[in-house]
Short mmCIF file of N, CA and C in Angstrom, two decimals:
data_model
loop_
_atom_site.label_atom_id
_atom_site.label_comp_id
_atom_site.label_asym_id
_atom_site.label_seq_id
_atom_site.Cartn_x
_atom_site.Cartn_y
_atom_site.Cartn_z
N MET A 228 60.43 13.31 15.60
CA MET A 228 58.93 13.83 15.82
C MET A 228 58.26 12.76 16.45
N LYS A 229 57.15 12.99 17.12
CA LYS A 229 56.61 11.72 17.58
C LYS A 229 55.11 12.79 17.55
N THR A 230 53.94 11.78 16.91
CA THR A 230 52.54 11.75 17.52
C THR A 230 51.97 10.95 18.03
N ARG A 231 51.27 11.85 19.14
CA ARG A 231 50.12 10.94 19.96
C ARG A 231 49.22 11.28 19.91
N VAL A 232 47.91 10.42 20.22
CA VAL A 232 46.92 10.64 20.07
C VAL A 232 46.12 11.25 21.49
N ILE A 233 45.72 11.67 21.76
CA ILE A 233 45.39 12.26 23.13
C ILE A 233 43.61 11.90 22.60
N GLN A 234 42.88 10.91 23.83
CA GLN A 234 41.76 11.09 23.87
C GLN A 234 41.45 10.93 25.59
N ASP A 235 40.37 12.01 25.76
CA ASP A 235 39.93 11.85 27.09
C ASP A 235 38.56 12.86 27.08
N ASP A 236 37.64 13.20 28.17
CA ASP A 236 36.38 13.56 28.11
C ASP A 236 36.48 15.09 28.29
N ALA A 237 37.68 15.62 29.17
CA ALA A 237 37.92 17.26 29.31
C ALA A 237 37.52 17.88 27.98
N ASP A 238 37.11 19.08 28.44
CA ASP A 238 36.89 20.30 27.62
C ASP A 238 38.46 20.80 27.43
N ALA A 239 37.46 22.00 26.39
CA ALA A 239 39.02 22.97 26.25
C ALA A 239 39.33 23.34 27.46
N GLY A 240 40.71 23.30 27.98
CA GLY A 240 41.02 23.91 29.15
C GLY A 240 42.66 24.70 29.12
N GLU A 241 43.36 24.34 29.92
CA GLU A 241 44.69 24.84 30.24
C GLU A 241 45.68 24.76 28.79
N SER A 242 44.98 23.49 28.21
CA SER A 242 46.31 23.41 26.98
C SER A 242 45.75 24.18 25.71
N GLY A 243 44.49 24.45 25.95
CA GLY A 243 43.77 25.56 24.86
C GLY A 243 42.73 24.75 23.47
N ILE A 244 42.96 23.41 23.52
CA ILE A 244 42.09 22.63 22.84
C ILE A 244 41.21 21.61 23.39
N ASN A 245 40.20 21.09 22.85
CA ASN A 245 38.85 20.37 23.32
C ASN A 245 39.47 18.98 23.14
N HIS A 246 39.81 18.32 24.47
CA HIS A 246 40.10 17.02 24.79
C HIS A 246 39.11 15.94 24.40
N GLY A 247 38.07 16.75 24.74
CA GLY A 247 36.94 15.75 24.42
C GLY A 247 36.25 15.93 23.04
N ALA A 248 36.77 16.23 21.82
CA ALA A 248 36.52 16.56 20.48
C ALA A 248 36.77 15.16 19.77
N PRO A 249 36.04 14.41 19.07
CA PRO A 249 35.85 13.61 18.36
C PRO A 249 37.50 13.10 17.62
N VAL A 250 38.43 14.17 16.95
CA VAL A 250 39.56 14.10 16.43
C VAL A 250 40.41 15.34 17.58
N VAL A 251 41.68 14.39 17.91
CA VAL A 251 42.49 15.04 18.83
C VAL A 251 43.49 14.41 18.55
N ALA A 252 45.21 15.07 18.42
CA ALA A 252 46.20 14.79 18.07
C ALA A 252 47.34 15.88 18.59
N SER A 253 48.31 15.45 19.07
CA SER A 253 49.60 16.17 19.21
C SER A 253 51.02 15.94 18.77
N SER A 254 51.82 16.59 18.18
CA SER A 254 53.11 16.39 17.99
C SER A 254 54.19 17.31 18.42
N GLU A 255 55.25 16.49 18.68
CA GLU A 255 56.20 17.49 19.16
C GLU A 255 57.69 17.10 18.62
N ALA A 256 58.60 18.11 18.61
CA ALA A 256 60.01 17.83 18.10
C ALA A 256 61.14 18.66 18.59
N GLU A 257 62.21 18.35 18.79
CA GLU A 257 63.32 19.16 19.20
C GLU A 257 64.16 19.94 18.20
N VAL A 258 64.12 21.51 18.29
CA VAL A 258 64.35 22.39 17.30
C VAL A 258 65.71 22.95 17.79
N SER A 259 66.84 22.65 16.85
CA SER A 259 68.09 23.21 17.02
C SER A 259 68.20 24.76 16.98
N ALA A 260 67.36 25.61 17.26
CA ALA A 260 67.14 26.84 16.98
C ALA A 260 66.65 27.48 18.60
N SER A 261 67.32 28.87 18.44
CA SER A 261 66.50 29.41 19.94
C SER A 261 64.79 29.60 19.94
N ALA A 262 63.99 29.50 20.95
CA ALA A 262 63.20 29.82 20.92
C ALA A 262 62.47 31.07 20.15
N ASP A 263 63.45 32.43 20.35
CA ASP A 263 62.83 33.30 19.75
C ASP A 263 62.94 33.65 18.36
N LEU A 264 63.94 32.49 17.99
CA LEU A 264 64.02 32.55 16.04
C LEU A 264 62.64 31.44 15.40
N VAL A 265 62.28 30.19 16.10
CA VAL A 265 61.11 29.58 16.24
C VAL A 265 60.02 30.21 15.96
N TRP A 266 60.17 31.27 17.11
CA TRP A 266 58.73 32.24 17.69
C TRP A 266 58.62 33.13 16.12
N GLU A 267 59.82 33.44 15.60
CA GLU A 267 59.59 34.44 14.43
C GLU A 267 58.93 33.79 13.26
N VAL A 268 59.71 32.55 12.77
CA VAL A 268 59.19 31.71 11.64
C VAL A 268 57.74 31.29 12.03
N LEU A 269 57.35 30.93 13.34
CA LEU A 269 55.89 30.75 13.60
C LEU A 269 54.92 31.51 13.42
N THR A 270 55.60 33.06 13.68
CA THR A 270 54.38 34.07 14.27
C THR A 270 54.11 34.85 12.81
N ALA A 271 55.45 34.71 11.72
CA ALA A 271 55.29 35.56 10.57
C ALA A 271 54.23 34.67 9.63
N ILE A 272 52.88 35.02 10.13
CA ILE A 272 51.95 34.08 9.29
C ILE A 272 51.64 34.37 7.74
N GLU A 273 52.01 35.42 7.31
CA GLU A 273 51.86 35.60 5.91
C GLU A 273 53.09 35.08 5.25
N GLN A 274 54.10 34.69 5.68
CA GLN A 274 55.41 34.20 5.05
C GLN A 274 55.29 32.48 5.06
N TRP A 275 54.39 31.85 6.01
CA TRP A 275 54.05 30.63 5.64
C TRP A 275 54.05 29.71 4.49
N PRO A 276 53.67 30.19 3.38
CA PRO A 276 53.70 29.66 2.35
C PRO A 276 55.06 29.29 2.04
N SER A 277 56.51 30.27 2.18
CA SER A 277 57.25 30.40 1.76
C SER A 277 58.40 29.13 2.35
N TRP A 278 57.73 28.95 3.43
CA TRP A 278 58.71 27.45 4.19
C TRP A 278 57.70 26.26 4.07
N ASN A 279 56.56 26.44 4.00
CA ASN A 279 55.45 25.39 4.17
C ASN A 279 54.80 24.81 2.99
N PRO A 280 55.13 23.91 2.23
CA PRO A 280 54.92 24.00 0.91
C PRO A 280 53.15 23.58 0.80
N ASP A 281 52.70 23.10 2.43
CA ASP A 281 51.03 22.46 2.60
C ASP A 281 50.40 23.90 2.76
N VAL A 282 50.83 25.08 2.78
CA VAL A 282 50.16 26.06 2.95
C VAL A 282 49.98 26.88 1.52
N LYS A 283 48.93 27.11 0.70
CA LYS A 283 48.85 27.71 -0.26
C LYS A 283 49.12 29.43 -0.45
N SER A 284 48.33 29.88 0.41
CA SER A 284 48.20 31.47 0.80
C SER A 284 47.90 31.69 2.30
N ALA A 285 48.61 32.80 2.69
CA ALA A 285 48.38 33.03 4.20
C ALA A 285 48.08 34.61 4.39
N SER A 286 46.95 35.31 4.75
CA SER A 286 46.96 36.60 4.91
C SER A 286 46.46 36.95 6.33
N MET A 287 46.93 38.19 6.94
CA MET A 287 46.46 38.81 8.35
C MET A 287 46.77 39.76 8.09
N HIS A 288 45.22 40.50 8.57
CA HIS A 288 44.54 41.71 8.75
C HIS A 288 44.64 42.31 10.02
N GLY A 289 45.94 42.93 10.46
CA GLY A 289 45.95 43.43 11.73
C GLY A 289 47.49 42.88 12.71
N GLN A 290 47.39 43.37 13.74
CA GLN A 290 48.81 43.21 14.39
C GLN A 290 48.85 41.68 15.32
N LEU A 291 50.02 41.00 15.21
CA LEU A 291 49.92 39.45 16.05
C LEU A 291 49.50 39.66 17.64
N SER A 292 48.38 39.74 17.63
CA SER A 292 47.81 39.74 19.30
C SER A 292 46.20 39.11 19.01
N GLU A 293 45.77 38.76 20.21
CA GLU A 293 44.64 37.95 20.38
C GLU A 293 43.26 38.83 19.99
N GLY A 294 42.56 38.11 18.83
CA GLY A 294 41.57 38.39 18.49
C GLY A 294 41.77 38.86 16.97
N THR A 295 42.92 39.09 16.96
CA THR A 295 43.15 39.03 14.99
C THR A 295 42.87 37.97 14.17
N GLU A 296 42.06 38.28 13.26
CA GLU A 296 41.87 37.20 12.10
C GLU A 296 42.83 36.80 10.88
N PHE A 297 43.17 35.57 10.66
CA PHE A 297 44.09 35.46 9.68
C PHE A 297 43.54 34.31 8.84
N ARG A 298 43.42 34.40 7.42
CA ARG A 298 43.08 33.52 6.30
C ARG A 298 44.02 32.82 6.01
N TRP A 299 43.96 31.53 5.74
CA TRP A 299 44.98 30.63 4.69
C TRP A 299 44.47 29.53 4.36
N LYS A 300 45.06 29.02 3.21
CA LYS A 300 44.36 27.77 2.28
C LYS A 300 45.48 26.78 2.52
N ALA A 301 45.23 25.52 2.84
CA ALA A 301 45.87 24.43 3.30
C ALA A 301 45.03 23.22 2.23
N GLY A 302 45.70 22.42 1.23
CA GLY A 302 45.10 21.41 0.65
C GLY A 302 43.60 22.02 0.08
N PRO A 303 42.60 21.58 0.38
CA PRO A 303 41.52 22.17 -0.15
C PRO A 303 40.80 22.93 0.45
N ALA A 304 41.25 23.63 1.63
CA ALA A 304 40.28 24.25 3.00
C ALA A 304 40.94 25.23 2.47
N SER A 305 40.11 26.24 2.65
CA SER A 305 40.48 27.76 2.94
C SER A 305 39.71 27.81 4.48
N ILE A 306 40.80 28.48 5.57
CA ILE A 306 40.72 28.37 6.65
C ILE A 306 40.46 29.77 7.31
N THR A 307 39.61 30.69 7.84
CA THR A 307 39.55 31.28 8.77
C THR A 307 39.90 31.41 10.21
N SER A 308 41.01 32.03 10.68
CA SER A 308 40.96 31.53 11.76
C SER A 308 41.45 32.66 12.80
N THR A 309 41.38 32.93 14.13
CA THR A 309 41.18 34.05 14.98
C THR A 309 42.43 33.69 15.99
N LEU A 310 43.28 34.18 16.06
CA LEU A 310 44.34 34.20 17.30
C LEU A 310 43.74 34.25 18.69
N GLN A 311 43.82 33.44 19.80
CA GLN A 311 43.45 32.93 20.95
C GLN A 311 44.19 33.37 21.67
N GLN A 312 45.18 33.16 21.46
CA GLN A 312 46.73 33.25 22.34
C GLN A 312 47.71 33.75 22.14
N VAL A 313 48.50 34.84 22.68
CA VAL A 313 50.10 34.96 21.87
C VAL A 313 50.64 35.64 23.37
N ASP A 314 51.69 34.58 23.59
CA ASP A 314 52.43 35.31 24.67
C ASP A 314 54.13 34.51 24.07
N ALA A 315 54.61 35.32 23.30
CA ALA A 315 55.86 35.54 23.05
C ALA A 315 57.06 35.07 24.33
N PRO A 316 57.99 34.52 23.82
CA PRO A 316 58.21 33.28 22.61
C PRO A 316 57.67 31.79 23.61
N VAL A 317 56.44 31.71 23.73
CA VAL A 317 56.30 30.85 24.54
C VAL A 317 54.78 29.83 24.11
N ARG A 318 53.92 30.76 23.61
CA ARG A 318 52.66 29.73 23.07
C ARG A 318 51.83 30.92 22.09
N LEU A 319 51.24 30.01 21.31
CA LEU A 319 50.20 30.85 20.00
C LEU A 319 49.10 29.90 19.82
N ALA A 320 47.90 30.12 20.17
CA ALA A 320 47.07 29.58 19.64
C ALA A 320 46.15 30.16 19.49
N TRP A 321 44.95 29.52 18.47
CA TRP A 321 43.96 29.82 17.54
C TRP A 321 42.95 28.89 17.35
N THR A 322 41.71 29.69 16.72
CA THR A 322 40.76 28.45 16.55
C THR A 322 40.41 28.91 15.42
N GLY A 323 39.87 28.24 14.63
CA GLY A 323 39.57 28.31 13.19
C GLY A 323 38.53 26.99 12.76
N THR A 324 37.52 27.63 11.58
CA THR A 324 36.55 26.73 11.04
C THR A 324 36.83 26.69 9.35
N THR A 325 36.16 25.59 8.87
CA THR A 325 36.26 25.07 7.42
C THR A 325 35.36 24.14 7.36
N PHE A 326 34.56 24.09 6.69
CA PHE A 326 33.56 22.97 5.95
C PHE A 326 32.54 22.35 7.46
N GLY A 327 32.68 23.11 8.13
CA GLY A 327 31.62 22.68 9.79
C GLY A 327 32.56 21.98 10.44
N ILE A 328 33.70 22.51 10.42
CA ILE A 328 34.52 21.83 11.57
C ILE A 328 35.25 22.87 12.06
N GLU A 329 35.20 22.71 13.63
CA GLU A 329 35.71 23.77 14.71
C GLU A 329 37.19 23.11 15.12
N ALA A 330 37.95 23.82 14.48
CA ALA A 330 39.37 23.33 15.33
C ALA A 330 39.92 24.34 16.10
N MET A 331 40.62 23.90 17.31
CA MET A 331 41.59 24.67 17.83
C MET A 331 43.14 24.16 17.99
N HIS A 332 43.72 24.73 17.84
CA HIS A 332 45.16 24.66 17.73
C HIS A 332 46.13 25.43 18.50
N VAL A 333 47.21 24.86 18.99
CA VAL A 333 48.08 25.51 19.80
C VAL A 333 49.48 25.07 19.56
N TYR A 334 50.46 26.11 19.67
CA TYR A 334 51.87 25.62 19.78
C TYR A 334 52.60 26.04 21.17
N ALA A 335 53.47 25.08 21.34
CA ALA A 335 53.97 25.73 22.92
C ALA A 335 55.46 25.41 22.80
N LEU A 336 56.26 26.62 22.96
CA LEU A 336 57.82 26.42 22.59
C LEU A 336 58.48 26.34 23.98
N GLN A 337 59.28 25.57 24.52
CA GLN A 337 60.17 25.39 25.54
C GLN A 337 61.74 25.37 25.33
N ALA A 338 62.29 26.47 25.51
CA ALA A 338 63.61 26.32 25.62
C ALA A 338 64.50 25.27 26.48
N TRP A 339 65.41 24.30 25.93
CA TRP A 339 65.85 23.43 26.92
C TRP A 339 66.95 23.07 26.42
N ASP A 340 67.82 23.16 26.97
CA ASP A 340 69.49 22.71 27.01
C ASP A 340 69.77 22.92 25.64
N GLY A 341 69.91 24.21 25.16
CA GLY A 341 70.21 24.71 23.86
C GLY A 341 69.41 24.33 22.66
N VAL A 342 68.23 23.71 22.79
CA VAL A 342 67.40 23.74 21.68
C VAL A 342 66.04 23.96 22.27
N THR A 343 65.11 23.82 21.26
CA THR A 343 64.04 24.30 21.68
C THR A 343 62.59 23.17 21.57
N LEU A 344 62.17 22.81 22.60
CA LEU A 344 61.16 22.00 22.72
C LEU A 344 59.80 22.45 22.05
N VAL A 345 59.36 21.96 20.66
CA VAL A 345 57.81 22.46 20.41
C VAL A 345 57.33 21.48 20.40
N ARG A 346 55.70 21.83 20.92
CA ARG A 346 54.82 20.95 20.97
C ARG A 346 53.35 21.60 20.28
N THR A 347 52.69 20.80 19.53
CA THR A 347 51.60 21.36 18.88
C THR A 347 50.40 20.07 19.05
N GLU A 348 49.19 21.08 19.16
CA GLU A 348 47.88 20.37 19.64
C GLU A 348 46.98 20.73 19.04
N GLU A 349 46.12 19.74 18.23
CA GLU A 349 44.81 20.43 17.82
C GLU A 349 43.89 19.59 17.98
N SER A 350 42.60 20.22 17.78
CA SER A 350 41.31 19.23 18.10
C SER A 350 40.24 19.82 17.09
N TYR A 351 39.60 18.69 16.08
CA TYR A 351 38.49 19.28 15.36
C TYR A 351 37.16 18.46 16.43
N ASP A 352 36.45 19.86 16.23
CA ASP A 352 34.83 19.15 16.51
C ASP A 352 33.95 19.23 15.63
N GLY A 353 32.52 19.01 15.62
CA GLY A 353 31.54 19.22 14.60
C GLY A 353 31.37 18.04 14.06
N LEU A 354 29.82 18.17 13.26
CA LEU A 354 29.24 16.96 12.76
C LEU A 354 30.07 16.27 11.58
N LEU A 355 30.82 17.07 10.92
CA LEU A 355 31.98 16.15 10.10
C LEU A 355 32.90 15.52 10.41
N ALA A 356 33.56 16.14 11.59
CA ALA A 356 34.47 15.43 12.43
C ALA A 356 34.08 14.37 13.05
N ARG A 357 32.65 14.31 13.66
CA ARG A 357 32.45 12.84 14.24
C ARG A 357 32.14 12.31 12.64
N ILE A 358 31.43 12.43 11.85
CA ILE A 358 31.19 11.30 10.74
C ILE A 358 32.23 10.77 10.12
N PHE A 359 33.24 11.53 10.13
CA PHE A 359 34.36 11.25 9.43
C PHE A 359 35.65 11.17 10.25
N ARG A 360 35.23 10.62 11.63
CA ARG A 360 36.46 10.72 12.61
C ARG A 360 38.08 10.14 12.26
N GLY A 361 37.37 8.87 11.70
CA GLY A 361 38.98 8.07 11.24
C GLY A 361 40.09 8.87 10.43
N ARG A 362 39.30 8.93 9.10
CA ARG A 362 40.06 9.72 7.97
C ARG A 362 40.52 11.48 8.52
N LEU A 363 39.73 11.97 9.43
CA LEU A 363 40.19 13.02 9.90
C LEU A 363 41.42 13.09 10.97
N GLN A 364 41.21 12.09 11.84
CA GLN A 364 42.28 11.62 13.04
C GLN A 364 43.85 11.16 11.76
N LYS A 365 43.81 10.75 10.84
CA LYS A 365 45.13 10.35 10.33
C LYS A 365 45.33 11.44 9.65
N THR A 366 44.30 12.37 8.91
CA THR A 366 44.90 13.61 8.18
C THR A 366 45.34 14.68 9.23
N LEU A 367 44.68 14.67 10.42
CA LEU A 367 45.27 15.52 11.90
C LEU A 367 46.69 15.45 12.15
N GLU A 368 46.91 14.22 12.21
CA GLU A 368 48.35 13.46 12.83
C GLU A 368 49.09 13.76 11.91
N ASP A 369 48.99 13.26 10.80
CA ASP A 369 50.21 13.57 9.52
C ASP A 369 50.24 15.01 9.24
N SER A 370 49.18 15.85 9.40
CA SER A 370 49.50 17.35 9.16
C SER A 370 50.15 17.84 10.22
N LEU A 371 49.93 17.30 11.60
CA LEU A 371 50.82 17.86 12.24
C LEU A 371 52.41 17.76 12.25
N GLU A 372 52.39 16.56 12.16
CA GLU A 372 53.61 15.92 12.06
C GLU A 372 54.61 16.31 10.84
N THR A 373 54.04 16.72 9.37
CA THR A 373 54.57 17.35 8.60
C THR A 373 54.75 18.92 8.66
N GLY A 374 53.65 19.60 9.15
CA GLY A 374 53.95 20.93 9.68
C GLY A 374 55.15 21.06 10.39
N LEU A 375 55.20 20.73 11.56
CA LEU A 375 56.07 20.69 12.49
C LEU A 375 57.45 20.29 11.88
N GLY A 376 57.59 19.29 11.26
CA GLY A 376 58.56 18.93 10.08
C GLY A 376 59.20 20.16 9.52
N HIS A 377 58.41 20.95 8.71
CA HIS A 377 58.70 22.20 8.15
C HIS A 377 59.08 23.30 8.78
N LEU A 378 58.32 23.70 10.11
CA LEU A 378 58.82 24.67 10.65
C LEU A 378 60.15 24.32 11.39
N LYS A 379 60.62 23.28 11.88
CA LYS A 379 61.85 22.93 12.33
C LYS A 379 62.45 22.79 11.00
N ALA A 380 62.57 22.43 9.93
CA ALA A 380 63.57 22.79 9.05
C ALA A 380 64.13 24.53 8.70
N GLU A 381 62.71 25.19 8.75
CA GLU A 381 63.15 26.56 8.40
C GLU A 381 63.65 26.98 9.33
N ALA A 382 63.61 26.76 10.68
CA ALA A 382 64.22 27.42 11.65
C ALA A 382 65.89 27.13 12.04
N GLU A 383 65.62 25.65 11.62
CA GLU A 383 67.23 25.29 11.71
C GLU A 383 67.88 25.97 10.44
N ARG A 384 67.27 25.93 9.25
CA ARG A 384 67.95 26.57 8.40
C ARG A 384 68.22 27.94 8.42
N ARG A 385 67.60 28.66 9.17
CA ARG A 385 67.88 30.38 9.63
C ARG A 385 68.77 30.43 10.35
N THR A 386 69.17 29.41 11.49
CA THR A 386 69.87 29.10 12.55
C THR A 386 71.44 29.15 11.65
N ALA A 387 71.48 28.10 10.86
CA ALA A 387 72.81 28.14 10.09
C ALA A 387 72.91 29.31 9.55
N HIS A 388 71.87 29.92 8.58
CA HIS A 388 72.50 30.95 8.03
C HIS A 388 73.25 31.55 8.96
N LEU A 389 72.23 32.35 10.12
CA LEU A 389 72.71 33.47 11.00
C LEU A 389 74.43 32.62 11.49
N ALA A 390 74.62 31.64 12.02
CA ALA A 390 75.82 31.20 12.12
C ALA A 390 76.90 31.29 11.08
N GLY A 391 76.79 31.07 10.08
CA GLY A 391 77.63 31.17 9.08
C GLY A 391 78.13 32.65 8.80
N GLU A 392 76.74 34.12 9.09
CA GLU A 392 77.32 35.09 8.73
C GLU A 392 78.16 35.70 10.29
N ARG A 393 77.99 35.11 11.15
CA ARG A 393 78.85 35.56 11.93
C ARG A 393 80.23 35.09 12.30
N ARG A 394 80.49 33.83 11.24
CA ARG A 394 81.66 33.55 10.78
C ARG A 394 82.49 34.21 9.40
N SER A 395 81.55 34.52 8.82
CA SER A 395 82.26 35.45 7.75
C SER A 395 82.66 36.71 8.53
#
């Protein structure tokens, strides 16, 4: 996995995040699992706490579709998010707010040579993001990397379990 800081003056565009926000980061990883399986893990939002120890709770009211709200708790923050893009099994994007921070988060999946390349990007905007830019930058970078690591571990665990079942 690698984390890369992206800073330029573009607004939210094709990527779905706000590249002009004070806090912007991305991370990517190759996951030894099919894009469909990674998608299944990622989009079962209410199951996030079962594989990501940083997520304490998650609930979604409605179907996995654009405009659906979900609520989740990560660390000290309770976050209300709205799905903005649902394109199975390629792209999932949402916006969310907590403590006056406006977040935009995107996951992009690409099947590639027997693995899935997963890229995640997120931006934070708002007064607190500008005031605490340095601290929030480090927090976001760490959060993306660890979250992606948990997603990778769960998808690969399920892939190994399915392979074991096929051999039985």
